[in-house]
Short mmCIF file of C-alpha atoms in Angstrom, two decimals:
data_model
loop_
_atom_site.label_atom_id
_atom_site.label_comp_id
_atom_site.label_asym_id
_atom_site.label_seq_id
_atom_site.Cartn_x
_atom_site.Cartn_y
_atom_site.Cartn_z
CA MET A 5 -18.46 -3.81 7.14
CA ALA A 6 -17.55 -2.64 3.60
CA ILE A 7 -13.82 -2.14 3.26
CA SER A 8 -12.08 -0.44 0.36
CA TYR A 9 -8.35 -0.57 -0.32
CA GLU A 10 -6.08 2.07 -1.78
CA TRP A 11 -2.47 1.61 -2.88
CA ASP A 12 0.05 4.45 -2.84
CA CYS A 13 2.97 3.42 -5.04
CA LYS A 14 4.16 6.87 -6.07
CA THR A 15 7.61 6.88 -4.44
CA CYS A 16 10.16 4.90 -6.41
CA ASP A 17 13.91 4.38 -6.55
CA THR A 18 15.19 4.62 -10.11
CA TYR A 19 18.37 4.00 -12.02
CA LEU A 20 19.25 7.23 -13.79
CA ALA A 21 20.31 5.16 -16.79
CA LYS A 22 20.05 1.46 -17.61
CA SER A 23 20.17 -0.30 -20.98
CA GLY A 24 19.71 2.97 -22.86
CA LYS A 25 16.66 3.97 -20.80
CA SER A 26 16.43 6.69 -18.16
CA ASN A 27 14.70 6.72 -14.78
CA VAL A 28 14.24 2.95 -14.64
CA VAL A 29 12.23 1.96 -11.56
CA TYR A 30 13.86 -0.82 -9.54
CA ASN A 31 12.31 -0.36 -6.08
CA VAL A 32 8.91 0.89 -4.95
CA HIS A 33 8.00 2.32 -1.54
CA TRP A 34 4.32 1.41 -1.13
CA ARG A 35 1.48 1.86 1.35
CA LEU A 36 -1.79 -0.08 1.36
CA THR A 37 -4.64 1.62 3.23
CA ALA A 38 -7.92 -0.07 4.13
CA THR A 39 -10.96 2.08 4.89
CA ASP A 40 -14.20 0.89 6.44
CA ASP A 41 -16.82 2.74 4.41
CA THR A 42 -19.64 1.81 6.82
CA ASN A 43 -18.52 2.31 10.42
CA LYS A 44 -17.32 5.61 11.89
CA ASP A 45 -15.28 6.44 14.98
CA SER A 46 -16.41 8.89 17.68
CA ASP A 47 -15.19 11.84 15.56
CA ASP A 48 -17.30 10.65 12.59
CA ASN A 49 -14.25 9.49 10.63
CA ASN A 50 -14.08 6.19 8.80
CA TRP A 51 -11.96 3.54 10.51
CA THR A 52 -8.69 2.91 8.68
CA ALA A 53 -5.65 0.68 8.89
CA ASP A 54 -2.55 0.60 6.78
CA THR A 55 0.62 -1.29 6.08
CA TYR A 56 3.67 -0.25 4.14
CA GLY A 57 6.91 -1.54 2.76
CA SER A 58 9.23 -1.51 -0.20
CA GLN A 59 9.37 -3.96 -3.07
CA SER A 60 12.08 -4.45 -5.63
CA VAL A 61 10.92 -4.90 -9.21
CA SER A 62 12.82 -6.64 -11.95
CA THR A 63 14.66 -4.55 -14.51
CA ASP A 64 15.93 -7.56 -16.47
CA ASP A 65 13.47 -7.12 -19.36
CA LEU A 66 12.85 -3.52 -20.42
CA SER A 67 11.02 -4.43 -23.65
CA SER A 68 7.76 -2.96 -22.27
CA PHE A 69 9.52 0.00 -20.62
CA LYS A 70 7.31 3.01 -19.90
CA ASN A 71 8.82 6.49 -19.50
CA TRP A 72 8.76 7.94 -15.98
CA SER A 73 6.62 10.86 -17.15
CA SER A 74 3.98 8.39 -18.40
CA LEU A 75 3.90 6.11 -15.33
CA THR A 76 0.85 6.14 -13.09
CA ASN A 77 0.26 4.90 -9.58
CA SER A 78 -1.88 2.15 -11.12
CA ASP A 79 1.00 0.98 -13.37
CA VAL A 80 3.39 0.72 -10.46
CA GLN A 81 0.75 -0.86 -8.21
CA GLY A 82 0.42 -3.65 -10.78
CA TRP A 83 4.17 -4.29 -10.61
CA VAL A 84 4.13 -4.32 -6.82
CA GLU A 85 1.16 -6.69 -6.58
CA ALA A 86 2.73 -9.04 -9.14
CA ALA A 87 6.05 -9.03 -7.28
CA ILE A 88 4.44 -9.55 -3.86
CA GLY A 89 2.08 -12.24 -5.13
CA ALA A 90 -1.69 -12.62 -4.92
CA ASP A 91 -1.63 -14.79 -1.78
CA THR A 92 0.45 -12.24 0.14
CA VAL A 93 -1.75 -9.35 -1.03
CA THR A 94 -4.83 -11.27 0.14
CA ALA A 95 -3.17 -11.97 3.51
CA MET A 96 -2.27 -8.28 3.93
CA LYS A 97 -5.86 -7.25 3.20
CA SER A 98 -7.18 -9.82 5.68
CA SER A 99 -4.79 -8.50 8.33
CA LEU A 100 -5.98 -4.92 7.70
CA ASP A 101 -9.61 -6.09 7.93
CA ALA A 102 -8.85 -7.71 11.31
CA GLU A 103 -7.14 -4.54 12.53
CA ILE A 104 -10.19 -2.45 11.66
CA ALA A 105 -12.52 -4.99 13.28
CA GLU A 106 -10.41 -4.80 16.47
CA LYS A 107 -10.67 -0.99 16.45
CA ILE A 108 -14.46 -1.17 16.09
CA SER A 109 -14.91 -3.84 18.78
CA PRO A 110 -11.75 -3.97 20.88
CA LYS A 111 -11.07 -7.02 23.02
CA SER A 112 -9.00 -4.96 25.45
CA VAL A 113 -8.30 -1.31 26.28
CA THR A 114 -5.60 0.50 28.24
CA LYS A 115 -6.76 2.46 31.25
CA THR A 116 -4.95 4.77 33.67
CA LEU A 117 -5.80 5.04 37.35
CA SER A 118 -6.80 8.52 38.50
CA SER A 119 -4.66 8.41 41.64
#
């Protein structure tokens, strides 16, 4: 099972003005999606799982400030991963892997009686 991960960190809360800068990001609404690139469901789609949340980011030091118009998803993803911490990111990915594995080979299913 080959799993790839994609971060969506494009939605941010910003201060309109702070320390002489404009549109200063202080909170990020993120989603992490895992996709199994090997196994497919019955509709021939890749199995996926995702998790989401929001993460505050420090605005104490704006010495490396980047203008909003120059920010990329990758820039903001780096902030989010640093704020969350490597161990938590690894745990989230492991949880998504387990969720996909359960979808591929479920241990239980819900059934409805016909009468």
